[in-house]
mmCIF file of C-alpha atoms in Angstrom:
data_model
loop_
_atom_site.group_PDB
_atom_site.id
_atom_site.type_symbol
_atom_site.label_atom_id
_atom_site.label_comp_id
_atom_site.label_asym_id
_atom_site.label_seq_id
_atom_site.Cartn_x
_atom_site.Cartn_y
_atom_site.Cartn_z
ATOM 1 C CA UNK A 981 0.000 0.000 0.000
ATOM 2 C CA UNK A 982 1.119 3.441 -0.455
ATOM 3 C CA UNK A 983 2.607 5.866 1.873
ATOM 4 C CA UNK A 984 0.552 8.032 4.079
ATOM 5 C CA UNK A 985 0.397 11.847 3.055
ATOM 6 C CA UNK A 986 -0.093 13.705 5.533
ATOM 7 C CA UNK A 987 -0.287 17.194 3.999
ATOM 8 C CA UNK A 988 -3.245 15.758 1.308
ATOM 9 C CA UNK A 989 -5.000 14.297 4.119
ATOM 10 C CA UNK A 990 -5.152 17.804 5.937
ATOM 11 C CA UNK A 991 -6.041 19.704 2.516
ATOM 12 C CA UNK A 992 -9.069 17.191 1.709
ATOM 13 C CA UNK A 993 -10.337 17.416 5.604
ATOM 14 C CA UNK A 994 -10.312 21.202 4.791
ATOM 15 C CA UNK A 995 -12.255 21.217 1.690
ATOM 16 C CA UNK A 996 -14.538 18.359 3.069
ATOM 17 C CA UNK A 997 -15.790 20.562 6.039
ATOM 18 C CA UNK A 998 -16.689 23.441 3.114
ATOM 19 C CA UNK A 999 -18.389 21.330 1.388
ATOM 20 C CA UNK A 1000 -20.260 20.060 3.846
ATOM 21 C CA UNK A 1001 -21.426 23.579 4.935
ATOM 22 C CA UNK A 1002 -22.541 24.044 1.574
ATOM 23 C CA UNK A 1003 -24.393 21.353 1.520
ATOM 24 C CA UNK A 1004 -26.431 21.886 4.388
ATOM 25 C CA UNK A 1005 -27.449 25.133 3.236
ATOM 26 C CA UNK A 1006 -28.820 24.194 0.210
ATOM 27 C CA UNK A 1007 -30.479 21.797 1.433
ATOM 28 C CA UNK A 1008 -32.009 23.264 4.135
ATOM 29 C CA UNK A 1009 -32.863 25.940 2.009
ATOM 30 C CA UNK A 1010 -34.702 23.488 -0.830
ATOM 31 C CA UNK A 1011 -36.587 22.160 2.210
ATOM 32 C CA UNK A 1012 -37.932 25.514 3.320
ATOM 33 C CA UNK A 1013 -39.355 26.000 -0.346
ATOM 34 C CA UNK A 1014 -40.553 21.870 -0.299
ATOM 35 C CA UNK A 1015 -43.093 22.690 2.826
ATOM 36 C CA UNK A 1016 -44.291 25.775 0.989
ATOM 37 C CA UNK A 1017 -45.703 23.364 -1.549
ATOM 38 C CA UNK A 1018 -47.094 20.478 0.632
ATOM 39 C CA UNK A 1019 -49.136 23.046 2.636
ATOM 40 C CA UNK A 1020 -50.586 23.881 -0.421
ATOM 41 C CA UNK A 1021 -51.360 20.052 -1.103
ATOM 42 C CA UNK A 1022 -53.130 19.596 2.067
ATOM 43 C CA UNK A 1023 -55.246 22.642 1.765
ATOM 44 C CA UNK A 1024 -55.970 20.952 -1.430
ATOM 45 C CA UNK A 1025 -57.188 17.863 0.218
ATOM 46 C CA UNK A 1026 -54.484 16.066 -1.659
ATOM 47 C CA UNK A 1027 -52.929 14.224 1.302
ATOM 48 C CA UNK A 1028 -51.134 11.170 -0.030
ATOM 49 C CA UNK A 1029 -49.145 13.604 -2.314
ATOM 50 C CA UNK A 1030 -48.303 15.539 0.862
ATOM 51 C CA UNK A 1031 -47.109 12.324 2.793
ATOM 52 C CA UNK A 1032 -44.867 11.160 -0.336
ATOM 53 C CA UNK A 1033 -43.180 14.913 0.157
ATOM 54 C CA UNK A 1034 -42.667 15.077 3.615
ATOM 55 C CA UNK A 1035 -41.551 11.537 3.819
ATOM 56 C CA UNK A 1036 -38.577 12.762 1.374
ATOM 57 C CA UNK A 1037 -38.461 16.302 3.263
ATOM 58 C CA UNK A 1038 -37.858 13.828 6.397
ATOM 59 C CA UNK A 1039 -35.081 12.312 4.986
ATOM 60 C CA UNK A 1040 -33.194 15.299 3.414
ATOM 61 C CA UNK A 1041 -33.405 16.866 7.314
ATOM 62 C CA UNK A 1042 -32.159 13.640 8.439
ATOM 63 C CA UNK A 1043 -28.599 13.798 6.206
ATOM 64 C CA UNK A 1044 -28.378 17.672 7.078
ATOM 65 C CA UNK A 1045 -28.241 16.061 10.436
ATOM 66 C CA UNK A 1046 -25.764 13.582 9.524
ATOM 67 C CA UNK A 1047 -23.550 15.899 7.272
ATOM 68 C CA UNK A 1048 -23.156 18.524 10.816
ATOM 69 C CA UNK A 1049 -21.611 15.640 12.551
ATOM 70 C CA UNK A 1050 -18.984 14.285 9.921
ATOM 71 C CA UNK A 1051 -17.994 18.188 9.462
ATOM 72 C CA UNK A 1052 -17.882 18.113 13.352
ATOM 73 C CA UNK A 1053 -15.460 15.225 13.022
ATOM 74 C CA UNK A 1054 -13.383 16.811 10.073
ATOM 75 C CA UNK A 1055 -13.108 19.931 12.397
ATOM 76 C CA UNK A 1056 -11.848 17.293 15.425
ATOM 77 C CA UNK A 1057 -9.289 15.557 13.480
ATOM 78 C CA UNK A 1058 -7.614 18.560 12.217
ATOM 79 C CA UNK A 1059 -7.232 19.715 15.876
ATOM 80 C CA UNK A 1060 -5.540 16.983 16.802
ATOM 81 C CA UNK A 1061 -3.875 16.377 13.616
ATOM 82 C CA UNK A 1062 -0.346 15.935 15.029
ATOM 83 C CA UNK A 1063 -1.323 13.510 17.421
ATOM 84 C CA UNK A 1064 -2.814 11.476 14.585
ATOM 85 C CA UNK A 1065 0.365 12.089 12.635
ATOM 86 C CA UNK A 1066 2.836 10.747 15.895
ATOM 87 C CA UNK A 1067 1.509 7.556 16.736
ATOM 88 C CA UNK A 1068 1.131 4.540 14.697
ATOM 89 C CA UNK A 1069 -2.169 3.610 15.661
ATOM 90 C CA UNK A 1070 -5.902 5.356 16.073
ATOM 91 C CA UNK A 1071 -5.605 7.406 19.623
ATOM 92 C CA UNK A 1072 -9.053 5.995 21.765
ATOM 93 C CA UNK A 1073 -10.055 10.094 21.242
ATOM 94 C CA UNK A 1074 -10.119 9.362 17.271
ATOM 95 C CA UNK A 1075 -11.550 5.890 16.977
ATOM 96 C CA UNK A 1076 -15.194 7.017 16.623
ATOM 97 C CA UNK A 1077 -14.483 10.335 14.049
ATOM 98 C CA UNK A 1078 -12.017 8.187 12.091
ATOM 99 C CA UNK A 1079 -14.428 4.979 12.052
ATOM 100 C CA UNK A 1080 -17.067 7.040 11.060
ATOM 101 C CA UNK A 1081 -15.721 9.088 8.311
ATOM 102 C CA UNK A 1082 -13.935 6.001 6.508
ATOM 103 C CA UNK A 1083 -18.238 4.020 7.158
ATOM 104 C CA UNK A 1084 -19.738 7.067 5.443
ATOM 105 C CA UNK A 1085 -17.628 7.933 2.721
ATOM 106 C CA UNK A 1086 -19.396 5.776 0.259
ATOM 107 C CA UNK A 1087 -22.974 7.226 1.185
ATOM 108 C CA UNK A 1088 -21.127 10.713 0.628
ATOM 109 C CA UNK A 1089 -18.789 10.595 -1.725
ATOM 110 C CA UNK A 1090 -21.058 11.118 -4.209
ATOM 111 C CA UNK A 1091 -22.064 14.652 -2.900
ATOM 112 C CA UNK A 1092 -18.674 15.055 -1.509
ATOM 113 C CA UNK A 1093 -15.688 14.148 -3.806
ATOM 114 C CA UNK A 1094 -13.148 14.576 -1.188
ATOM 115 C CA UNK A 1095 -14.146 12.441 1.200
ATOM 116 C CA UNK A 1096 -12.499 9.646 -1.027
ATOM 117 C CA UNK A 1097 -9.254 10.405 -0.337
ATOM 118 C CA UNK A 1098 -9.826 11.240 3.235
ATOM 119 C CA UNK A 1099 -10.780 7.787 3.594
ATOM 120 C CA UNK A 1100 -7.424 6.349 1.434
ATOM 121 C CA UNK A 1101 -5.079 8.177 3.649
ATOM 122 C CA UNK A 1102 -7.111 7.293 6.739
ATOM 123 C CA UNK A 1103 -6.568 3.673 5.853
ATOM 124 C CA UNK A 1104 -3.213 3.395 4.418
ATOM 125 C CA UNK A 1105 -2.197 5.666 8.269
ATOM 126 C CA UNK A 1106 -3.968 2.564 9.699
ATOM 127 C CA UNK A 1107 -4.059 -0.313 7.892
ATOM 128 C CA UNK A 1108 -6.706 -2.081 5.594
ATOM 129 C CA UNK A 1109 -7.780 -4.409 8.435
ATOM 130 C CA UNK A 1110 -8.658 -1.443 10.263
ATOM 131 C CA UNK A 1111 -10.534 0.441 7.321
ATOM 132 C CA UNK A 1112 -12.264 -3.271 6.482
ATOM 133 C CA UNK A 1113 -13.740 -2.969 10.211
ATOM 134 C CA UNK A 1114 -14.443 0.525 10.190
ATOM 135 C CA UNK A 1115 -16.975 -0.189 7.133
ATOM 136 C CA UNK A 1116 -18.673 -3.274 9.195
ATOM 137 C CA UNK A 1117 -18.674 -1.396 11.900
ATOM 138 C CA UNK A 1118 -17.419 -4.596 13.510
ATOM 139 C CA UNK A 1119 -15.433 -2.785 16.224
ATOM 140 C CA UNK A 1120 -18.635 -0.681 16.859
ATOM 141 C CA UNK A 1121 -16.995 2.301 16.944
ATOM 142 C CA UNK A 1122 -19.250 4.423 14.039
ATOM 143 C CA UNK A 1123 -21.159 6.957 15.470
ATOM 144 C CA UNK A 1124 -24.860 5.582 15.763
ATOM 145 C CA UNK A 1125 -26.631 8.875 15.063
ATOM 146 C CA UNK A 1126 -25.199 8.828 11.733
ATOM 147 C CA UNK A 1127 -25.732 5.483 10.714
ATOM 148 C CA UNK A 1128 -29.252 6.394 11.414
ATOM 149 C CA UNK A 1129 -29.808 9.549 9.778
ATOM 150 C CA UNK A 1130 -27.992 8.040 6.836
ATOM 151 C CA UNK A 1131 -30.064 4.860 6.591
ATOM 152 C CA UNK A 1132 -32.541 3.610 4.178
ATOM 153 C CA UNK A 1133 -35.280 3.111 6.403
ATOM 154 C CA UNK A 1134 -38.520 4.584 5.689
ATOM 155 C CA UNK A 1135 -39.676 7.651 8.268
ATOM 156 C CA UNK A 1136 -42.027 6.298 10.403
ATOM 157 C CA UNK A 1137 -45.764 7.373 10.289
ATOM 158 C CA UNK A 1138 -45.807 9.451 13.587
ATOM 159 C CA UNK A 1139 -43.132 11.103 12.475
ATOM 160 C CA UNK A 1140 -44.486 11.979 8.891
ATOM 161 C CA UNK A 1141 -48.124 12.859 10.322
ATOM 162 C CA UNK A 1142 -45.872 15.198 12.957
ATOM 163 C CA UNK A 1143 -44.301 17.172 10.253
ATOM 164 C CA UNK A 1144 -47.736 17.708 8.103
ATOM 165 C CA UNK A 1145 -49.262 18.907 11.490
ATOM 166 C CA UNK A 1146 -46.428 21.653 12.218
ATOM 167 C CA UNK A 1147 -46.701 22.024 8.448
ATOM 168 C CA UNK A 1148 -49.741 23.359 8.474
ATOM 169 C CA UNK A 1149 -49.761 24.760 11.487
ATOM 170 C CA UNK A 1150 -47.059 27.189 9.940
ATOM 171 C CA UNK A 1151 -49.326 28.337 6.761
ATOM 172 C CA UNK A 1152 -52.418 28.355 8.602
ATOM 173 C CA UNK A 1153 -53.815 25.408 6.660
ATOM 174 C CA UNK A 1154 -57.100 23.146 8.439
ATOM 175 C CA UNK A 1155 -55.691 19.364 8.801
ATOM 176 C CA UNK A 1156 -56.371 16.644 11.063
ATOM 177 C CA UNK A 1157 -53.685 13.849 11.330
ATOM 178 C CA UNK A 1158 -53.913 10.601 11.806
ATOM 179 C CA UNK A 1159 -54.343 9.232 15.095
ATOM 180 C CA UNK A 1160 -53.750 5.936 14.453
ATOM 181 C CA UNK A 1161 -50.128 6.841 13.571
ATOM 182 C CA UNK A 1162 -49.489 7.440 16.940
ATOM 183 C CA UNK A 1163 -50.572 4.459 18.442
ATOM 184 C CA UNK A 1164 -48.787 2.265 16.659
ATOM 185 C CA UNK A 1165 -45.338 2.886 18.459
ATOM 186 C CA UNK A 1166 -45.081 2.309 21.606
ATOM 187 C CA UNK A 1167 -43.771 5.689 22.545
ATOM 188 C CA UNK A 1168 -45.235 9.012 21.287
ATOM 189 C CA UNK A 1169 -43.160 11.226 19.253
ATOM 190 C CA UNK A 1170 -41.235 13.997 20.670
ATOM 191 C CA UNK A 1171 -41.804 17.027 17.676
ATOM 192 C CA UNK A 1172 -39.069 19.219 19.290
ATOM 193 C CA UNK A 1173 -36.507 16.895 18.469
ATOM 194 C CA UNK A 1174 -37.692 16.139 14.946
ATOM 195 C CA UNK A 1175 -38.922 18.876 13.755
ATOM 196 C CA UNK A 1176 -36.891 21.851 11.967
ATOM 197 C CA UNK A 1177 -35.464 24.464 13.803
ATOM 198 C CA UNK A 1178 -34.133 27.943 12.341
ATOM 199 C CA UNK A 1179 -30.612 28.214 11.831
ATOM 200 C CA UNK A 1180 -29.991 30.849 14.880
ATOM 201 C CA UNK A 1181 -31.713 28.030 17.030
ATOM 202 C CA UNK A 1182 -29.075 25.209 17.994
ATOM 203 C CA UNK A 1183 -30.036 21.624 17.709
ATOM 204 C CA UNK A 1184 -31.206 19.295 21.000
ATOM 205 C CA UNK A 1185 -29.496 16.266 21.736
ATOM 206 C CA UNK A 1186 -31.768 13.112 23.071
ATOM 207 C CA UNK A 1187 -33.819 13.474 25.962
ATOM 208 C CA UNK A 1188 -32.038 11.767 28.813
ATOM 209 C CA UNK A 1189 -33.138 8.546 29.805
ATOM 210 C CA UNK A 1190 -35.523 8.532 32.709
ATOM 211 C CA UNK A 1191 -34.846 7.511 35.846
ATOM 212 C CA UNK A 1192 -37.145 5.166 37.880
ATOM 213 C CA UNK A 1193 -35.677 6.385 41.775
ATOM 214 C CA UNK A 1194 -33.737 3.914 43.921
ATOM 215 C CA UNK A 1195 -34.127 0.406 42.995
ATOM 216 C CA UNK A 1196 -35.027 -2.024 45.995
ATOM 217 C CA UNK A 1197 -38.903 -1.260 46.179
ATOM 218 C CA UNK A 1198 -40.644 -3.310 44.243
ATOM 219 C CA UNK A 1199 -42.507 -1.340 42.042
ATOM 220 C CA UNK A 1200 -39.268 0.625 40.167
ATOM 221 C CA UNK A 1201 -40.998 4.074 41.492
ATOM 222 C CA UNK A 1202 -39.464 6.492 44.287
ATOM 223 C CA UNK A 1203 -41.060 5.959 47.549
ATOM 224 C CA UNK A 1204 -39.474 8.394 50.197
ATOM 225 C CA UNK A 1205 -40.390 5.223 52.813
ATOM 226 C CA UNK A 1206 -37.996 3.245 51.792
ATOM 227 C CA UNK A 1207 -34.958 6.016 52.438
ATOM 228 C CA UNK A 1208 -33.058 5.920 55.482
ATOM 229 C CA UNK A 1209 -34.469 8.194 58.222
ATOM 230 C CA UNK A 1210 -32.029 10.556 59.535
ATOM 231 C CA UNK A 1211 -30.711 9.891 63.187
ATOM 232 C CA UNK A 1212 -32.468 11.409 65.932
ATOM 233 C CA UNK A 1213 -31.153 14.490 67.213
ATOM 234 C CA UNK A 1214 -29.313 15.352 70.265
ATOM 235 C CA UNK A 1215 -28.976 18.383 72.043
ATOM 236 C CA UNK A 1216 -25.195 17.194 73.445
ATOM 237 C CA UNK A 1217 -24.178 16.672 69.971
ATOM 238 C CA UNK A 1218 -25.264 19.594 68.759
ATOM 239 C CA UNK A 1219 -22.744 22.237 67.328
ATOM 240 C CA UNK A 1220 -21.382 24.513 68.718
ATOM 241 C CA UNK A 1221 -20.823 22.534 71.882
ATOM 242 C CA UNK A 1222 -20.410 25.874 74.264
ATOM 243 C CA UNK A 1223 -21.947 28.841 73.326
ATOM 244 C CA UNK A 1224 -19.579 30.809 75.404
ATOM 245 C CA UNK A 1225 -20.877 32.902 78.622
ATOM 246 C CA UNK A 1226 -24.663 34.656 78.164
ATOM 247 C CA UNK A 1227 -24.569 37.993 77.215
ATOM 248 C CA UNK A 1228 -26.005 40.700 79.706
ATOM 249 C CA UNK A 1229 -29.738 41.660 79.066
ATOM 250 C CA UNK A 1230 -30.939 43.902 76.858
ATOM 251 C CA UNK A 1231 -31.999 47.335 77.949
ATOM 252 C CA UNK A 1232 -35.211 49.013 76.334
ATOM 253 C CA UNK A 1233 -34.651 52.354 77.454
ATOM 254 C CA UNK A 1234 -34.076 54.643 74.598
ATOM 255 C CA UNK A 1235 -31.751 57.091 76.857
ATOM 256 C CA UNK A 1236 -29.388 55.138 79.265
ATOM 257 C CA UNK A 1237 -27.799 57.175 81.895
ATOM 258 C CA UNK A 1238 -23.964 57.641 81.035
ATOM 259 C CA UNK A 1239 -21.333 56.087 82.917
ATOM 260 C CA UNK A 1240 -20.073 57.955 86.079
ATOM 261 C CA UNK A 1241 -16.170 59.463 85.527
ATOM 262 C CA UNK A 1242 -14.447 61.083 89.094
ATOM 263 C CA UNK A 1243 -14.187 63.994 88.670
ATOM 264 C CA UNK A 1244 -10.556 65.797 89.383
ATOM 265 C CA UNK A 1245 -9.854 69.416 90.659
ATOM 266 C CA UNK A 1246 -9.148 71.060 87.129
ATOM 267 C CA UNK A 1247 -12.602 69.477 86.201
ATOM 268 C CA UNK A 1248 -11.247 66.796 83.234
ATOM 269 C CA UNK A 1249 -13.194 63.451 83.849
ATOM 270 C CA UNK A 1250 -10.767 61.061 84.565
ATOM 271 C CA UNK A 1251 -11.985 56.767 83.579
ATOM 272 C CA UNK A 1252 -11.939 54.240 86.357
ATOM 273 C CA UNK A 1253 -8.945 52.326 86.583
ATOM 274 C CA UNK A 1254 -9.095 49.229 85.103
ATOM 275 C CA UNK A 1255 -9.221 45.913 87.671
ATOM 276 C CA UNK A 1256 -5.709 43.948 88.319
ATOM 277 C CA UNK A 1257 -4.851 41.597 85.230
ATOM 278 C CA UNK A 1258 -6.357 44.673 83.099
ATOM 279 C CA UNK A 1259 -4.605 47.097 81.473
ATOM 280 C CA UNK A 1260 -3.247 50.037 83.539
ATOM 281 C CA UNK A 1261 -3.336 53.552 81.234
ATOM 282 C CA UNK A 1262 -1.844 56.952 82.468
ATOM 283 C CA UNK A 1263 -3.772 59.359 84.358
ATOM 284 C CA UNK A 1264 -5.062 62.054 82.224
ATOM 285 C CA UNK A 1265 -2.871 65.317 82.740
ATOM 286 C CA UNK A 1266 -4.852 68.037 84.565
ATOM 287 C CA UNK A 1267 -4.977 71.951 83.144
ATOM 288 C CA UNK A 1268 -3.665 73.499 86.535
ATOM 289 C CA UNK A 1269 0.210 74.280 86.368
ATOM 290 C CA UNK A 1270 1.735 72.238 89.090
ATOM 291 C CA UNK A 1271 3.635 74.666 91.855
ATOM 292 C CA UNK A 1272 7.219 73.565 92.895
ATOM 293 C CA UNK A 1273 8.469 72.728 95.953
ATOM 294 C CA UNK A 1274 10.114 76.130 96.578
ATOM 295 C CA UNK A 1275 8.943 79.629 95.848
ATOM 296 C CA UNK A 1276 10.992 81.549 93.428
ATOM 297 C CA UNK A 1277 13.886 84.316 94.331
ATOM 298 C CA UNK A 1278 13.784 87.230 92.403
ATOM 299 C CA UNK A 1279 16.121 89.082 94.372
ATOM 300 C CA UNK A 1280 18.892 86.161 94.032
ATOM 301 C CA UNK A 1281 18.152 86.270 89.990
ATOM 302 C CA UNK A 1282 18.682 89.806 89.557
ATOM 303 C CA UNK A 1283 21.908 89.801 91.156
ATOM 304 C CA UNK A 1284 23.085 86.713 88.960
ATOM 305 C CA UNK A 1285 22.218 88.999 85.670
ATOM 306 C CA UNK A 1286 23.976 92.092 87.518
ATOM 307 C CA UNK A 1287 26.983 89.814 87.532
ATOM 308 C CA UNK A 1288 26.740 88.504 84.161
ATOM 309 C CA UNK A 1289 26.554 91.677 82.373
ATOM 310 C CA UNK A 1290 29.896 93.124 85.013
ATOM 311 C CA UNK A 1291 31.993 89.914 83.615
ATOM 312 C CA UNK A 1292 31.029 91.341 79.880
#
C-alpha cells in the first residue's frame, strides 16, 4: 500500500468541512421551499401527495443532520492532527471520528468528492484491516446517530403525520392527522426533536433517559419510605458545643444614663482604673500648672544677671 500523506489528508479534511457547509445550506434551504408546496397540497385535500413529500423532506433533514456531525469530526481531526500524525495507531479520542468518516464515505462521496481520499489516507495511516472494520462497523466504533440519519429506512408514520401537522400549522392550513399513527409505536413522538429548527436556534441532543428512583422497592418508582431516616437528634451533639458565657440583658430604654467618671480638681473626667490583670493607662494630665516645691527668688536672679553683664 502506499505511503501516508499527511499534507493531502489535511487539505481534503479542509475542503470536506466546506463542502459540507454548503451542503447543508442548500439543502435546508430546498426544504424551506418543499413545505411551501405540501401546505398547499393539504389545503388541497391532496394528502397522499403531501405524505410522499414530507416523507422525502424527512429524509433530506435527516442527512443535514448527519452531514453537521462528519464536518464536526473533520473539524476534530484537524485539531488533533499531530497527534494522529505521531503515533502509529488510532488514539481511543479518534476511533469514533475516524471509524465514522472512513463508514460514510461511500454514502457521501457522491455529494462530496473529497471524502475519497480522506478515507485512502485514513486507511493506508492505519491499515486495511482497520478500514475493512471501520466499514462493518465490527469494532462498533461508528457513530450511531449517523448510521441512522444516513439509513434507508422509511420515516415512520408518527413522524411523517408530525411534520404535516407543524406544516400546516405554519401556513395556517385546516388538517387533522392521523391518530392511528401514533398508536402504533409504543412511545409518542417527541416534535421538538424532529422537527426543523431555524438556523440561529441550535439543535437538541436526546432526551435523557428517565430515571425510575432507587431500585429495591418493588414497584421501580421512588417511595421516600424506603430512604433511610435521619438519626435522631441530640442536644449534646449539637454544634457549637459551648456557646460561650450569656450575654447581659438587653436594655429598652431609649436614653441610658452615662457612665459615672471622678471627677478631678481642674474638672477633666478622669476613667476608672481598670481591675488587676487589666490594662493600667496613664492618668489624664490636669490643666492646673503644678507649683514647685520652693517659691521663686527674684532678688537672688537679679543679682546673677547684675553679675553677668559686670563679667562682659
Amino acid at each position: 500500500m502506499p505511503a501516508f500523506k499527511k499534507d493531502k489528508l489535511r487539505s481534503n479534511l479542509r475542503l470536506a468541512m466546506s463542502r459540507f457547509k454548503l451542503l447543508e445550506k442548500k439543502k435546508t434551504e430546498q426544504a424551506m421551499k418543499a413545505r411551501k408546496e405540501i401546505a398547499d397540497y393539504i389545503k388541497a385535500d391532496r394528502i397522499e401527495r403531501a405524505r410522499i413529500r414530507v416523507e422525502h423532506i424527512v429524509r433530506e433533514d435527516y442527512m443535514v443532520e448527519a452531514y453537521e456531525v462528519l464536518e464536526t469530526y473533520c473539524d476534530l481531526i484537524l485539531a488533533r492532527f499531530s497527534l494522529l500524525d505521531t503515533m502509529e495507531y488510532c488514539e481511543e479520542s479518534l476511533l469514533t471520528p475516524v471509524s465514522t468518516l472512513i463508514w460514510a464515505e461511500p454514502r457521501v462521496s457522491a455529494d462530496v468528492q473529497e471524502m475519497k481520499e480522506v478515507s485512502l489516507q485514513l486507511s493506508k495511516k492505519f491499515g486495511k484491516k482497520f478500514a475493512e472494520m471501520a466499514i462493518t462497523n465490527q469494532s462498533e466504533q461508528v457513530n450511531p446517530k449517523v448510521m441512522h440519519r444516513m439509513g434507508l429506512n422509511i420515516p415512520p408514520r408518527r413522524l411523517v403525520e408530525s411534520y404535516m401537522k407543524e406544516i400546516a400549522k405554519n401556513y395556517n392550513v385546516d388538517y387533522e392527522p392521523d391518530e392511528s399513527a401514533f398508536l402504533d409505536e409504543d412511545e409518542p413522538v417527541n416534535e421538538k426533536d424532529f422537527l426543523p429548527r431555524p438556523d440561529d436556534e441550535p439543535r437538541s441532543g436526546p432526551n435523557p433517559p428517565y430515571n425510575p428512583g432507587p431500585p429495591g422497592n418493588g414497584s421501580g418508582l421512588y417511595n421516600p419510605q424506603n430512604l433511610p431516616h435521619p438519626p435522631s437528634h441530640n442536644p449534646q451533639n449539637a454544634y457549637p458545643p459551648n456557646p460561650g458565657p450569656s450575654l447581659p440583658p438587653y436594655s429598652s430604654n431609649p436614653n441610658p444614663e452615662p457612665l459615672p467618671y471622678p471627677q478631678q480638681p481642674g474638672g477633666m473626667p478622669q476613667p476608672q482604673q481598670q481591675e488587676q490583670g487589666g490594662f493600667d493607662f496613664p492618668a489624664v494630665p490636669t490643666m492646673n500648672p503644678v507649683a514647685n516645691d520652693r517659691d521663686l527668688d527674684y532678688d537672688d536672679l537679679a543679682e546673677r544677671f547684675k553679675r553677668l553683664k559686670e563679667k562682659k
